[in-house]
PDB file of C-alpha atoms and ligand atoms in Angstrom:
ATOM      1  CA  MET A 203      -0.005   0.214   0.038  1.00 69.00           C
ATOM      2  CA  SER A 204       1.686   3.291  -1.043  1.00 88.00           C
ATOM      3  CA  LYS A 205       1.866   6.292   1.173  1.00 95.00           C
ATOM      4  CA  THR A 206      -0.684   9.054   0.986  1.00 97.00           C
ATOM      5  CA  VAL A 207       0.765  12.370  -0.018  1.00 98.00           C
ATOM      6  CA  LEU A 208      -2.236  14.461   0.007  1.00 98.00           C
ATOM      7  CA  GLN A 209      -5.540  14.120   1.612  1.00 98.00           C
ATOM      8  CA  LEU A 210      -8.276  16.897   1.180  1.00 98.00           C
ATOM      9  CA  GLU A 211     -11.266  16.814   3.607  1.00 98.00           C
ATOM     10  CA  GLY A 212     -14.396  18.919   2.801  1.00 98.00           C
ATOM     11  CA  LEU A 213     -12.104  21.538   1.252  1.00 98.00           C
ATOM     12  CA  GLU A 214     -14.288  24.751   0.863  1.00 98.00           C
ATOM     13  CA  MET A 215     -13.198  28.434  -0.662  1.00 98.00           C
ATOM     14  CA  ALA A 216     -15.366  31.170  -0.956  1.00 98.00           C
ATOM     15  CA  PHE A 217     -14.600  34.651  -2.348  1.00 97.00           C
ATOM     16  CA  GLY A 218     -16.915  37.031  -0.601  1.00 95.00           C
ATOM     17  CA  GLN A 219     -20.577  35.555  -1.413  1.00 94.00           C
ATOM     18  CA  ILE A 220     -19.286  33.258  -4.080  1.00 96.00           C
ATOM     19  CA  GLN A 221     -19.025  29.711  -2.755  1.00 97.00           C
ATOM     20  CA  VAL A 222     -16.378  28.215  -5.451  1.00 98.00           C
ATOM     21  CA  LEU A 223     -15.414  24.927  -3.512  1.00 98.00           C
ATOM     22  CA  ARG A 224     -18.178  23.216  -1.552  1.00 98.00           C
ATOM     23  CA  GLY A 225     -16.486  20.378   0.230  1.00 98.00           C
ATOM     24  CA  VAL A 226     -13.993  18.546  -1.755  1.00 98.00           C
ATOM     25  CA  ASP A 227     -12.633  15.204  -0.502  1.00 97.00           C
ATOM     26  CA  LEU A 228      -9.764  13.671  -2.323  1.00 97.00           C
ATOM     27  CA  THR A 229      -6.806  11.305  -1.486  1.00 97.00           C
ATOM     28  CA  VAL A 230      -3.575  11.402  -3.519  1.00 97.00           C
ATOM     29  CA  LYS A 231      -1.030   8.368  -3.181  1.00 97.00           C
ATOM     30  CA  GLU A 232       2.634   8.488  -3.657  1.00 97.00           C
ATOM     31  CA  GLY A 233       3.363   8.173  -7.261  1.00 97.00           C
ATOM     32  CA  GLU A 234      -0.265   8.686  -8.598  1.00 97.00           C
ATOM     33  CA  SER A 235      -0.888  10.927 -11.600  1.00 97.00           C
ATOM     34  CA  ILE A 236      -4.813  12.467 -11.318  1.00 98.00           C
ATOM     35  CA  ALA A 237      -6.043  14.621 -13.909  1.00 98.00           C
ATOM     36  CA  ILE A 238      -8.714  17.003 -13.136  1.00 98.00           C
ATOM     37  CA  ILE A 239     -11.429  17.578 -15.758  1.00 97.00           C
ATOM     38  CA  GLY A 240     -14.579  19.978 -15.585  1.00 97.00           C
ATOM     39  CA  PRO A 241     -16.209  22.849 -16.929  1.00 96.00           C
ATOM     40  CA  SER A 242     -14.932  26.240 -16.835  1.00 95.00           C
ATOM     41  CA  GLY A 243     -15.533  28.011 -13.777  1.00 96.00           C
ATOM     42  CA  SER A 244     -15.957  24.578 -11.773  1.00 97.00           C
ATOM     43  CA  GLY A 245     -13.064  25.497  -9.420  1.00 97.00           C
ATOM     44  CA  LYS A 246     -10.345  23.432 -10.761  1.00 98.00           C
ATOM     45  CA  SER A 247      -7.714  26.094 -10.682  1.00 97.00           C
ATOM     46  CA  THR A 248      -8.972  27.294  -7.333  1.00 98.00           C
ATOM     47  CA  LEU A 249      -8.399  23.861  -6.037  1.00 98.00           C
ATOM     48  CA  LEU A 250      -4.898  23.834  -6.921  1.00 97.00           C
ATOM     49  CA  ARG A 251      -4.305  27.163  -5.599  1.00 97.00           C
ATOM     50  CA  CYS A 252      -5.768  26.153  -2.308  1.00 97.00           C
ATOM     51  CA  LEU A 253      -3.366  23.451  -1.889  1.00 97.00           C
ATOM     52  CA  ASN A 254      -0.188  25.381  -2.088  1.00 94.00           C
ATOM     53  CA  ARG A 255      -1.904  28.451  -0.287  1.00 96.00           C
ATOM     54  CA  LEU A 256      -2.102  30.861  -3.087  1.00 95.00           C
ATOM     55  CA  GLU A 257      -5.652  31.079  -1.854  1.00 96.00           C
ATOM     56  CA  THR A 258      -6.669  30.497   1.778  1.00 97.00           C
ATOM     57  CA  PRO A 259      -9.379  28.092   1.990  1.00 97.00           C
ATOM     58  CA  THR A 260     -12.315  29.274   3.980  1.00 97.00           C
ATOM     59  CA  GLY A 261     -13.102  25.542   5.284  1.00 97.00           C
ATOM     60  CA  GLY A 262     -12.004  21.948   5.398  1.00 98.00           C
ATOM     61  CA  ALA A 263      -8.580  20.576   5.747  1.00 98.00           C
ATOM     62  CA  VAL A 264      -5.359  20.233   3.364  1.00 98.00           C
ATOM     63  CA  ILE A 265      -3.221  17.410   4.860  1.00 98.00           C
ATOM     64  CA  PHE A 266       0.071  17.214   3.160  1.00 97.00           C
ATOM     65  CA  GLU A 267       2.469  14.155   4.086  1.00 96.00           C
ATOM     66  CA  GLY A 268       0.581  14.026   7.331  1.00 95.00           C
ATOM     67  CA  ASN A 269       0.617  17.537   8.148  1.00 96.00           C
ATOM     68  CA  ARG A 270      -2.383  19.864   8.377  1.00 97.00           C
ATOM     69  CA  ILE A 271      -1.782  22.919   6.697  1.00 96.00           C
ATOM     70  CA  ASP A 272      -2.853  26.043   8.617  1.00 94.00           C
ATOM     71  CA  ALA A 273      -1.920  29.588   9.238  1.00 92.00           C
ATOM     72  CA  ARG A 274       1.059  28.685  11.042  1.00 94.00           C
ATOM     73  CA  SER A 275       2.436  26.479   8.337  1.00 94.00           C
ATOM     74  CA  ASP A 276       5.827  27.560   6.529  1.00 94.00           C
ATOM     75  CA  PHE A 277       4.120  28.378   3.000  1.00 94.00           C
ATOM     76  CA  ASN A 278       7.226  29.128   1.197  1.00 91.00           C
ATOM     77  CA  ARG A 279       8.484  25.465   2.407  1.00 91.00           C
ATOM     78  CA  LEU A 280       5.115  24.319   1.415  1.00 93.00           C
ATOM     79  CA  ARG A 281       5.453  25.639  -2.256  1.00 92.00           C
ATOM     80  CA  THR A 282       8.859  24.064  -2.696  1.00 92.00           C
ATOM     81  CA  HIS A 283       7.518  20.610  -2.041  1.00 95.00           C
ATOM     82  CA  MET A 284       4.314  21.110  -3.945  1.00 96.00           C
ATOM     83  CA  GLY A 285       5.787  22.548  -7.216  1.00 95.00           C
ATOM     84  CA  MET A 286       3.366  24.241  -9.408  1.00 96.00           C
ATOM     85  CA  VAL A 287       3.328  25.321 -13.166  1.00 96.00           C
ATOM     86  CA  PHE A 288       1.016  27.542 -14.934  1.00 93.00           C
ATOM     87  CA  GLN A 289      -0.641  28.377 -18.085  1.00 91.00           C
ATOM     88  CA  GLN A 290       1.591  31.406 -18.589  1.00 90.00           C
ATOM     89  CA  PHE A 291       5.040  30.414 -18.100  1.00 86.00           C
ATOM     90  CA  ASN A 292       6.194  33.152 -15.714  1.00 90.00           C
ATOM     91  CA  LEU A 293       9.876  32.721 -16.601  1.00 96.00           C
ATOM     92  CA  PHE A 294      12.148  35.578 -15.292  1.00 96.00           C
ATOM     93  CA  PRO A 295      12.649  37.511 -18.754  1.00 97.00           C
ATOM     94  CA  HIS A 296      16.122  38.717 -17.782  1.00 97.00           C
ATOM     95  CA  MET A 297      17.355  35.366 -17.095  1.00 98.00           C
ATOM     96  CA  THR A 298      18.659  32.605 -19.132  1.00 98.00           C
ATOM     97  CA  ALA A 299      16.917  29.124 -19.333  1.00 98.00           C
ATOM     98  CA  LEU A 300      19.828  27.881 -16.990  1.00 98.00           C
ATOM     99  CA  GLY A 301      19.539  31.308 -14.991  1.00 98.00           C
ATOM    100  CA  ASN A 302      15.641  30.450 -14.503  1.00 98.00           C
ATOM    101  CA  VAL A 303      16.396  26.898 -13.326  1.00 98.00           C
ATOM    102  CA  ILE A 304      19.223  27.709 -10.801  1.00 98.00           C
ATOM    103  CA  GLU A 305      17.564  30.558  -9.302  1.00 96.00           C
ATOM    104  CA  ALA A 306      15.454  29.038  -6.437  1.00 94.00           C
ATOM    105  CA  PRO A 307      17.645  26.236  -5.853  1.00 95.00           C
ATOM    106  CA  ILE A 308      20.819  28.615  -4.857  1.00 96.00           C
ATOM    107  CA  HIS A 309      18.334  30.961  -2.914  1.00 94.00           C
ATOM    108  CA  VAL A 310      16.031  28.526  -1.299  1.00 91.00           C
ATOM    109  CA  ARG A 311      17.709  25.200  -1.149  1.00 89.00           C
ATOM    110  CA  LYS A 312      20.842  26.889  -0.399  1.00 93.00           C
ATOM    111  CA  VAL A 313      23.075  24.773  -2.855  1.00 96.00           C
ATOM    112  CA  SER A 314      26.159  26.083  -4.509  1.00 97.00           C
ATOM    113  CA  ARG A 315      25.858  27.679  -7.817  1.00 97.00           C
ATOM    114  CA  GLU A 316      28.115  24.622  -9.131  1.00 97.00           C
ATOM    115  CA  VAL A 317      25.892  21.993  -7.666  1.00 97.00           C
ATOM    116  CA  ALA A 318      22.815  24.040  -9.043  1.00 97.00           C
ATOM    117  CA  GLU A 319      24.174  24.376 -12.404  1.00 98.00           C
ATOM    118  CA  ALA A 320      24.929  20.708 -12.703  1.00 98.00           C
ATOM    119  CA  GLU A 321      21.580  19.737 -11.449  1.00 97.00           C
ATOM    120  CA  ALA A 322      19.852  22.453 -13.849  1.00 98.00           C
ATOM    121  CA  ARG A 323      21.879  21.092 -16.916  1.00 98.00           C
ATOM    122  CA  LEU A 324      20.581  17.582 -16.114  1.00 97.00           C
ATOM    123  CA  LEU A 325      16.900  18.879 -15.931  1.00 97.00           C
ATOM    124  CA  LEU A 326      17.071  20.901 -19.098  1.00 97.00           C
ATOM    125  CA  GLU A 327      18.196  17.827 -20.721  1.00 96.00           C
ATOM    126  CA  LYS A 328      15.484  15.883 -19.281  1.00 95.00           C
ATOM    127  CA  VAL A 329      12.938  18.254 -20.935  1.00 96.00           C
ATOM    128  CA  GLY A 330      15.198  18.130 -24.244  1.00 96.00           C
ATOM    129  CA  LEU A 331      16.782  21.495 -23.897  1.00 97.00           C
ATOM    130  CA  ARG A 332      20.206  20.903 -23.193  1.00 96.00           C
ATOM    131  CA  GLU A 333      21.112  23.132 -26.162  1.00 97.00           C
ATOM    132  CA  LYS A 334      18.930  26.130 -25.089  1.00 97.00           C
ATOM    133  CA  ALA A 335      20.640  26.666 -21.474  1.00 98.00           C
ATOM    134  CA  ASP A 336      22.182  29.970 -22.564  1.00 98.00           C
ATOM    135  CA  ALA A 337      18.852  31.135 -24.255  1.00 98.00           C
ATOM    136  CA  TYR A 338      16.912  33.869 -22.965  1.00 98.00           C
ATOM    137  CA  PRO A 339      12.867  33.365 -22.759  1.00 97.00           C
ATOM    138  CA  ARG A 340      12.305  35.548 -25.614  1.00 97.00           C
ATOM    139  CA  GLN A 341      14.511  33.317 -27.889  1.00 97.00           C
ATOM    140  CA  LEU A 342      12.293  30.405 -27.005  1.00 97.00           C
ATOM    141  CA  SER A 343       9.063  29.175 -28.387  1.00 95.00           C
ATOM    142  CA  GLY A 344       6.182  28.681 -26.112  1.00 95.00           C
ATOM    143  CA  GLY A 345       6.541  25.180 -25.975  1.00 95.00           C
ATOM    144  CA  GLN A 346      10.108  25.540 -25.031  1.00 96.00           C
ATOM    145  CA  LYS A 347       9.305  28.204 -22.344  1.00 96.00           C
ATOM    146  CA  GLN A 348       7.156  25.844 -20.735  1.00 95.00           C
ATOM    147  CA  ARG A 349       9.625  23.072 -20.678  1.00 96.00           C
ATOM    148  CA  VAL A 350      12.023  25.402 -18.924  1.00 97.00           C
ATOM    149  CA  ALA A 351       9.195  26.310 -16.464  1.00 97.00           C
ATOM    150  CA  ILE A 352       8.810  22.738 -15.752  1.00 97.00           C
ATOM    151  CA  ALA A 353      12.630  22.066 -15.361  1.00 97.00           C
ATOM    152  CA  ARG A 354      12.525  25.244 -12.784  1.00 97.00           C
ATOM    153  CA  CYS A 355       9.758  23.472 -11.118  1.00 96.00           C
ATOM    154  CA  LEU A 356      11.735  20.131 -10.781  1.00 96.00           C
ATOM    155  CA  ALA A 357      14.729  21.847  -9.529  1.00 96.00           C
ATOM    156  CA  MET A 358      13.214  22.401  -6.102  1.00 95.00           C
ATOM    157  CA  GLN A 359      12.637  18.430  -5.756  1.00 95.00           C
ATOM    158  CA  PRO A 360       8.928  18.766  -5.242  1.00 97.00           C
ATOM    159  CA  ARG A 361       7.019  15.823  -3.907  1.00 97.00           C
ATOM    160  CA  LEU A 362       3.952  16.806  -5.626  1.00 98.00           C
ATOM    161  CA  LEU A 363       3.568  18.601  -8.840  1.00 98.00           C
ATOM    162  CA  LEU A 364       0.392  20.890  -9.399  1.00 97.00           C
ATOM    163  CA  LEU A 365      -0.116  21.493 -13.420  1.00 97.00           C
ATOM    164  CA  ASP A 366      -2.565  24.000 -14.336  1.00 97.00           C
ATOM    165  CA  GLU A 367      -3.546  23.766 -17.835  1.00 95.00           C
ATOM    166  CA  ILE A 368      -0.030  23.983 -18.908  1.00 94.00           C
ATOM    167  CA  THR A 369      -0.672  23.552 -22.550  1.00 94.00           C
ATOM    168  CA  SER A 370      -3.518  25.904 -23.047  1.00 92.00           C
ATOM    169  CA  ALA A 371      -1.478  28.877 -23.953  1.00 90.00           C
ATOM    170  CA  LEU A 372       0.558  26.923 -26.712  1.00 92.00           C
ATOM    171  CA  ASP A 373       0.024  26.566 -30.344  1.00 91.00           C
ATOM    172  CA  PRO A 374      -1.536  23.260 -31.367  1.00 91.00           C
ATOM    173  CA  GLU A 375       1.820  21.934 -32.712  1.00 92.00           C
ATOM    174  CA  LEU A 376       3.509  22.516 -29.605  1.00 92.00           C
ATOM    175  CA  VAL A 377       1.426  20.846 -27.204  1.00 93.00           C
ATOM    176  CA  GLY A 378       3.005  17.329 -27.986  1.00 94.00           C
ATOM    177  CA  GLU A 379       6.479  18.349 -26.482  1.00 94.00           C
ATOM    178  CA  VAL A 380       5.077  19.649 -23.383  1.00 94.00           C
ATOM    179  CA  LEU A 381       2.947  16.449 -22.790  1.00 95.00           C
ATOM    180  CA  ASP A 382       5.658  14.160 -23.522  1.00 95.00           C
ATOM    181  CA  VAL A 383       7.520  15.847 -20.673  1.00 95.00           C
ATOM    182  CA  VAL A 384       4.605  15.432 -18.441  1.00 96.00           C
ATOM    183  CA  ARG A 385       4.175  11.574 -19.734  1.00 95.00           C
ATOM    184  CA  ASP A 386       7.857  10.898 -18.709  1.00 95.00           C
ATOM    185  CA  LEU A 387       7.510  12.367 -15.258  1.00 96.00           C
ATOM    186  CA  ALA A 388       4.472  10.325 -14.520  1.00 95.00           C
ATOM    187  CA  ARG A 389       6.214   7.086 -15.904  1.00 95.00           C
ATOM    188  CA  GLN A 390       8.950   7.941 -13.276  1.00 95.00           C
ATOM    189  CA  GLY A 391       6.675   7.976 -10.693  1.00 96.00           C
ATOM    190  CA  MET A 392       6.272  11.735  -9.909  1.00 97.00           C
ATOM    191  CA  THR A 393       2.909  12.274  -7.960  1.00 98.00           C
ATOM    192  CA  MET A 394       1.068  14.829  -9.660  1.00 98.00           C
ATOM    193  CA  LEU A 395      -2.192  16.696  -9.930  1.00 98.00           C
ATOM    194  CA  LEU A 396      -2.837  18.217 -13.345  1.00 97.00           C
ATOM    195  CA  VAL A 397      -5.632  20.247 -14.501  1.00 97.00           C
ATOM    196  CA  THR A 398      -6.361  19.578 -18.212  1.00 95.00           C
ATOM    197  CA  HIS A 399      -8.521  19.907 -21.227  1.00 92.00           C
ATOM    198  CA  GLU A 400      -6.542  17.457 -23.091  1.00 91.00           C
ATOM    199  CA  MET A 401      -8.970  14.650 -22.542  1.00 93.00           C
ATOM    200  CA  ARG A 402      -7.055  12.021 -24.612  1.00 91.00           C
ATOM    201  CA  PHE A 403      -3.971  12.889 -22.585  1.00 92.00           C
ATOM    202  CA  ALA A 404      -5.989  12.716 -19.287  1.00 95.00           C
ATOM    203  CA  ARG A 405      -7.117   9.177 -20.421  1.00 94.00           C
ATOM    204  CA  GLU A 406      -3.315   7.836 -21.398  1.00 92.00           C
ATOM    205  CA  VAL A 407      -1.472   9.428 -18.524  1.00 93.00           C
ATOM    206  CA  ALA A 408      -3.705   9.481 -15.496  1.00 97.00           C
ATOM    207  CA  ASP A 409      -4.235   6.676 -12.972  1.00 97.00           C
ATOM    208  CA  ARG A 410      -7.368   8.591 -11.844  1.00 97.00           C
ATOM    209  CA  ILE A 411      -9.738  11.275 -13.266  1.00 98.00           C
ATOM    210  CA  VAL A 412     -11.469  13.613 -11.063  1.00 98.00           C
ATOM    211  CA  PHE A 413     -14.449  15.389 -12.447  1.00 98.00           C
ATOM    212  CA  MET A 414     -15.362  18.704 -10.907  1.00 98.00           C
ATOM    213  CA  ASP A 415     -18.410  20.560 -11.527  1.00 97.00           C
ATOM    214  CA  GLY A 416     -19.977  23.384  -9.311  1.00 96.00           C
ATOM    215  CA  GLY A 417     -17.284  23.099  -6.942  1.00 97.00           C
ATOM    216  CA  VAL A 418     -17.484  19.448  -5.945  1.00 97.00           C
ATOM    217  CA  VAL A 419     -15.901  16.260  -7.002  1.00 97.00           C
ATOM    218  CA  VAL A 420     -18.748  14.578  -9.112  1.00 97.00           C
ATOM    219  CA  GLU A 421     -17.092  11.476  -9.938  1.00 97.00           C
ATOM    220  CA  VAL A 422     -13.500   9.753  -9.354  1.00 97.00           C
ATOM    221  CA  GLY A 423     -12.392   6.926 -10.933  1.00 97.00           C
ATOM    222  CA  PRO A 424      -9.712   5.224 -13.366  1.00 97.00           C
ATOM    223  CA  PRO A 425     -10.037   6.645 -16.863  1.00 97.00           C
ATOM    224  CA  GLU A 426     -11.753   3.658 -18.563  1.00 94.00           C
ATOM    225  CA  GLU A 427     -14.881   4.337 -15.911  1.00 96.00           C
ATOM    226  CA  ILE A 428     -14.780   7.975 -16.492  1.00 97.00           C
ATOM    227  CA  PHE A 429     -14.768   8.098 -20.096  1.00 96.00           C
ATOM    228  CA  VAL A 430     -16.378   4.846 -20.948  1.00 95.00           C
ATOM    229  CA  ARG A 431     -18.931   4.297 -18.182  1.00 95.00           C
ATOM    230  CA  PRO A 432     -19.784   7.759 -16.723  1.00 96.00           C
ATOM    231  CA  LYS A 433     -22.151   7.478 -14.036  1.00 96.00           C
ATOM    232  CA  SER A 434     -23.682  10.849 -13.647  1.00 96.00           C
ATOM    233  CA  GLU A 435     -25.708  12.889 -16.137  1.00 97.00           C
ATOM    234  CA  ARG A 436     -23.378  15.997 -15.543  1.00 96.00           C
ATOM    235  CA  LEU A 437     -20.498  14.066 -16.499  1.00 97.00           C
ATOM    236  CA  ARG A 438     -21.868  12.429 -19.703  1.00 97.00           C
ATOM    237  CA  LYS A 439     -23.158  15.934 -20.872  1.00 96.00           C
ATOM    238  CA  PHE A 440     -19.723  17.401 -20.152  1.00 97.00           C
ATOM    239  CA  LEU A 441     -17.846  14.778 -22.147  1.00 96.00           C
ATOM    240  CA  LYS A 442     -20.572  14.846 -25.092  1.00 94.00           C
ATOM    241  CA  ALA A 443     -19.801  18.837 -25.114  1.00 93.00           C
ATOM    242  CA  VAL A 444     -16.207  18.320 -24.920  1.00 91.00           C
ATOM    243  CA  LEU A 445     -16.127  15.781 -27.741  1.00 83.00           C
ATOM    244  CA  GLU A 446     -18.315  17.950 -29.946  1.00 84.00           C
ATOM    245  CA  GLN A 447     -15.786  20.863 -29.655  1.00 79.00           C
ATOM    246  CA  THR A 448     -12.825  18.777 -30.746  1.00 68.00           C
ATOM    247  CA  ASN A 449     -14.322  16.868 -33.628  1.00 60.00           C
TER     248      ASN A 449
HETATM  249  N1  ATP B 773      -9.914  35.764  -6.904  1.00 92.85           N
HETATM  250  C1  ATP B 773     -11.201  35.586  -7.167  1.00 92.85           C
HETATM  251  N2  ATP B 773     -12.146  36.452  -6.851  1.00 92.85           N
HETATM  252  C2  ATP B 773     -13.521  36.144  -7.138  1.00 92.85           C
HETATM  253  N3  ATP B 773     -14.060  35.001  -7.888  1.00 92.85           N
HETATM  254  C3  ATP B 773     -12.988  34.124  -8.262  1.00 92.85           C
HETATM  255  C4  ATP B 773     -11.569  34.238  -8.000  1.00 92.85           C
HETATM  256  N4  ATP B 773     -10.942  33.416  -8.682  1.00 92.85           N
HETATM  257  C5  ATP B 773     -11.765  32.466  -9.176  1.00 92.85           C
HETATM  258  N5  ATP B 773     -13.040  33.145  -8.889  1.00 92.85           N
HETATM  259  C6  ATP B 773     -14.314  32.452  -9.503  1.00 92.85           C
HETATM  260  O1  ATP B 773     -14.322  31.050  -8.978  1.00 92.85           O
HETATM  261  C7  ATP B 773     -15.005  30.337 -10.081  1.00 92.85           C
HETATM  262  C8  ATP B 773     -13.963  29.104 -10.183  1.00 92.85           C
HETATM  263  O2  ATP B 773     -12.842  29.550 -10.843  1.00 92.85           O
HETATM  264  P1  ATP B 773     -11.555  28.693 -11.498  1.00 92.85           P
HETATM  265  O3  ATP B 773     -10.562  29.581 -11.861  1.00 92.85           O
HETATM  266  O4  ATP B 773     -11.179  27.867 -10.049  1.00 92.85           O
HETATM  267  O5  ATP B 773     -12.258  27.700 -12.258  1.00 92.85           O
HETATM  268  P2  ATP B 773     -11.745  26.708 -13.401  1.00 92.85           P
HETATM  269  O6  ATP B 773     -12.577  25.506 -13.327  1.00 92.85           O
HETATM  270  O7  ATP B 773     -10.293  26.782 -13.085  1.00 92.85           O
HETATM  271  O8  ATP B 773     -12.073  27.386 -14.886  1.00 92.85           O
HETATM  272  P3  ATP B 773     -11.290  27.406 -15.914  1.00 92.85           P
HETATM  273  O9  ATP B 773     -11.391  26.189 -16.685  1.00 92.85           O
HETATM  274  O10 ATP B 773     -11.962  28.443 -16.984  1.00 92.85           O
HETATM  275  O11 ATP B 773      -9.914  27.315 -16.020  1.00 92.85           O
HETATM  276  C9  ATP B 773     -15.315  31.257 -11.103  1.00 92.85           C
HETATM  277  O12 ATP B 773     -16.682  31.532 -10.932  1.00 92.85           O
HETATM  278  C10 ATP B 773     -14.362  32.407 -10.904  1.00 92.85           C
HETATM  279  O13 ATP B 773     -15.297  33.537 -11.485  1.00 92.85           O
HETATM  280 MG1   MG B 774      -8.673  27.235 -14.433  1.00 92.85          MG
END
């Protein structure tokens, strides 16, 4: 039985009067990759942001590696353990690819520049960008920038990866190279929660799919159950709408 990395118990989030998460329960085991799908506005990004405290949940519990996250937790440390990659790459524009990747290890993990650079070169190689170590973000394609962002995140040696629609801002022909990197990470046993609109990819790479609608988890299950035998009317409608869009 593998270890529980993350446990959510009745997680709630409200922005003023707007209740966005209405009691989310979820358990994530070590090595699992979980895809979160659901309509726009269903609370997927808010859920990820509540996990690493970019938002403060208004109710329920987030338990990471056995510790309940609360106001006294060290959020900076938490964010190094839970790495997050966004739709917009947020690279430092004035730093090279290598510079972007070594920044946090040097300043947060306190490793020497030599060690940080050696690790960063390996990570850039892992995401297929060995040749681009000295390039600045403006000299990189969207797919390359996103792969640098992933390498930068991995440089903090996260134990859980949060990926929020990381291919949504990319031209269609660049999506594949980023998904290849995510697929490799999943195979290597990285624990991850990924919000995605790429249903085919979710089906292929995820151990379990979480379908959210209206701030709750409506269904959770292995891909074949969710995509082939959806139980709820809401999920059937969502899948039908998504398939119509892509065909
Ligand atoms: N900072 C905020 N202030 C007020 N409302 C917010 C804020 N952030 C999100 N919301 C609202 O919360 C709801 C859920 O938003 P969220 O971004 O989590 O949805 P999502 O499932 O990620 O959607 P999408 O697929 O479009 O990215 C939306 O109705 C949104 O307007
Ligand atoms: Mg979102």
